[in-house]
Coordinates of C-alpha atoms and ligand atoms in Angstrom, one line a residue:
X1 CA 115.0 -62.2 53.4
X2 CA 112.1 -64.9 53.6
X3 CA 111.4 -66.7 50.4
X4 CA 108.7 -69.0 51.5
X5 CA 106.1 -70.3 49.1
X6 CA 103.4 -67.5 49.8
X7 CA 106.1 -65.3 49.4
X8 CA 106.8 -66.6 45.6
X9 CA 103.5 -66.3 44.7
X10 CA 102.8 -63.3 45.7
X11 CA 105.9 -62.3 43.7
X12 CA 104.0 -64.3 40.5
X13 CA 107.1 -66.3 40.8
X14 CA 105.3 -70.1 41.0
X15 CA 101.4 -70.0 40.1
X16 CA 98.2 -69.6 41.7
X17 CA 94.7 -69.6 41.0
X18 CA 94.5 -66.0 42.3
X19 CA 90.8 -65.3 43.1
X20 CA 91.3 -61.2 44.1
X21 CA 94.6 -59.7 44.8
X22 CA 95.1 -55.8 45.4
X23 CA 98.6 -53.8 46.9
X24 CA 98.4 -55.6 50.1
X25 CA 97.1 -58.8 49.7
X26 CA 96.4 -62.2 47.1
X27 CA 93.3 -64.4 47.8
X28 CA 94.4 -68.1 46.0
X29 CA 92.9 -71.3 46.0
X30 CA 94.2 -74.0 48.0
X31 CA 96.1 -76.4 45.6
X32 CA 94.7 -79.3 48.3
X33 CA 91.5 -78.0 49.6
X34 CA 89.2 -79.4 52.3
X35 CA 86.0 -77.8 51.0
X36 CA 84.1 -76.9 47.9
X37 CA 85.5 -73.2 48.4
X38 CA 89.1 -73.1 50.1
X39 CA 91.2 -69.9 49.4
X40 CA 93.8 -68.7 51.5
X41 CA 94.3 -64.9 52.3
X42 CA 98.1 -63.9 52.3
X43 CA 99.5 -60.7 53.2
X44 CA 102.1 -59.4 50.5
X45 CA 104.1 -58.9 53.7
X46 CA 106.2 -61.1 55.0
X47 CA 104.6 -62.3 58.4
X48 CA 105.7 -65.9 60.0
X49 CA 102.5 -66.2 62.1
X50 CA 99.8 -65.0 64.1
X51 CA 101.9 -65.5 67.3
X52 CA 104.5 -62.6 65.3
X53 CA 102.0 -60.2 64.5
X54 CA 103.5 -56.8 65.7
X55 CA 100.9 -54.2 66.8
X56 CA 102.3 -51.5 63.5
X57 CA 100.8 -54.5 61.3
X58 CA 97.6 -55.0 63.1
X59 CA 96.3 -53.3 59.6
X60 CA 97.4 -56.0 57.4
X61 CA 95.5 -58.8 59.3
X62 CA 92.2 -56.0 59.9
X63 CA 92.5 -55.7 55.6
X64 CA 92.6 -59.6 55.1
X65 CA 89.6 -60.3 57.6
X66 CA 88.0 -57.4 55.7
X67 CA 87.8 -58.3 52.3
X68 CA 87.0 -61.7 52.9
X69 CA 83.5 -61.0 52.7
X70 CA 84.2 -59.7 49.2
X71 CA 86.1 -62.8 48.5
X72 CA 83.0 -65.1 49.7
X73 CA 81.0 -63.0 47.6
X74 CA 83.1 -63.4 44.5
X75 CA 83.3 -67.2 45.2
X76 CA 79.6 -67.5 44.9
X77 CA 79.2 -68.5 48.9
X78 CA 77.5 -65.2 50.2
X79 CA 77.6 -64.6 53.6
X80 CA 78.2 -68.2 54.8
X81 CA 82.0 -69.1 54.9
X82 CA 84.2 -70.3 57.8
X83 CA 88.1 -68.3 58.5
X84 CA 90.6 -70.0 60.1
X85 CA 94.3 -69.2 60.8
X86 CA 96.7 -72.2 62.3
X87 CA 99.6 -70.8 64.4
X88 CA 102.4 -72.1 65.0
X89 CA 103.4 -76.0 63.5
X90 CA 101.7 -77.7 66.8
X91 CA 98.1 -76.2 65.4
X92 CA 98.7 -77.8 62.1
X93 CA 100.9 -74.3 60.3
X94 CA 102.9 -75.8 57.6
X95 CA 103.8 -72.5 55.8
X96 CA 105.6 -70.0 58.1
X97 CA 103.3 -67.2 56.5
X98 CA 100.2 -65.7 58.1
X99 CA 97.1 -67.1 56.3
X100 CA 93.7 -67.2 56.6
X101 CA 92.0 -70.3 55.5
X102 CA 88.1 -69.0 54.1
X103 CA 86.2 -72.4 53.9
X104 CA 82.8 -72.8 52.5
X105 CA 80.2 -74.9 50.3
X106 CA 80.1 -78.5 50.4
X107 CA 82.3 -80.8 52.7
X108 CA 83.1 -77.5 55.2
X109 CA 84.5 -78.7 58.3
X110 CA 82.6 -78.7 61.6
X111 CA 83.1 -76.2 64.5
X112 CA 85.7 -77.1 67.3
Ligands
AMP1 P1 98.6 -74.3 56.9 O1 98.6 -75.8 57.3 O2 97.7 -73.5 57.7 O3 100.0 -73.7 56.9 O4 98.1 -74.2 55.4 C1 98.9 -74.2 54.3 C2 98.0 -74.4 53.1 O5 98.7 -74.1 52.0 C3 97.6 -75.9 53.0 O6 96.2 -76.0 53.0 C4 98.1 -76.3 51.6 O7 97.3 -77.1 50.9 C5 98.3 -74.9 50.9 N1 99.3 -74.8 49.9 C6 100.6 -75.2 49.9 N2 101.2 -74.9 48.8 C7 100.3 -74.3 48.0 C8 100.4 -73.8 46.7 N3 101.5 -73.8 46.0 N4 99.2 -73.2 46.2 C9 98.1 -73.2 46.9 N5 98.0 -73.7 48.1 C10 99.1 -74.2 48.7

């Protein structure tokens, strides 16, 4: 079974400045992040990467991009916030858990 970081704090087994959680998700902030706002969307589910998303959890990734608005909203940064999702260790993934990066505020980083 993984055990990968996301996956222990999820379980509230190491801490996290959780910003919203609910039964299929936890919004933390980024212990190193590259913008005033920087929270990472995580599944509860286990899921490696974009790359391994199987179509029967399309639903988990449609949730995460869904309530980041909420999450923006919450954070104080409205309607004006950046997602991004690295896949795969060549694009700069470190944790083998699907994550969405939701950047905003102060020092966000330019488009590609
Ligand atoms: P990625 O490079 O897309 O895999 O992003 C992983 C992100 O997780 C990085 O921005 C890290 O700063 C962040 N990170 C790693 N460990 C923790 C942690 N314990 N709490 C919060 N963020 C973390």
């Amino acid at each position: 079974m993984a055990d990968d970081i996301f996956c222990q704090i999820v379980a509230g087994r190491i801490p996290a400045e959780i910003v919203y959680q609910d039964e299929n998700m936890v919004a933390f902030k980024d212990i190193h992040p590259k913008a005033s706002v920087h929270v990472l969307l995580v599944p509860r589910k286990h899921i490696p990467s974009l790359a391994e998303l199987k179509a029967e959890d399309a639903p988990v990734l449609a949730h995460l991009m869904q309530k980041a608005g909420a999450v923006a909203q919450k954070l104080g940064v409205g309607k004006n916030f950046k997602l991004v999702i690295n896949t795969g260790p060549e694009a700069g993934q470190v944790v083998m858990h699907l994550h969405i990066h939701l950047l905003a505020g102060k020092g966000l980083p330019q488009s590609p």
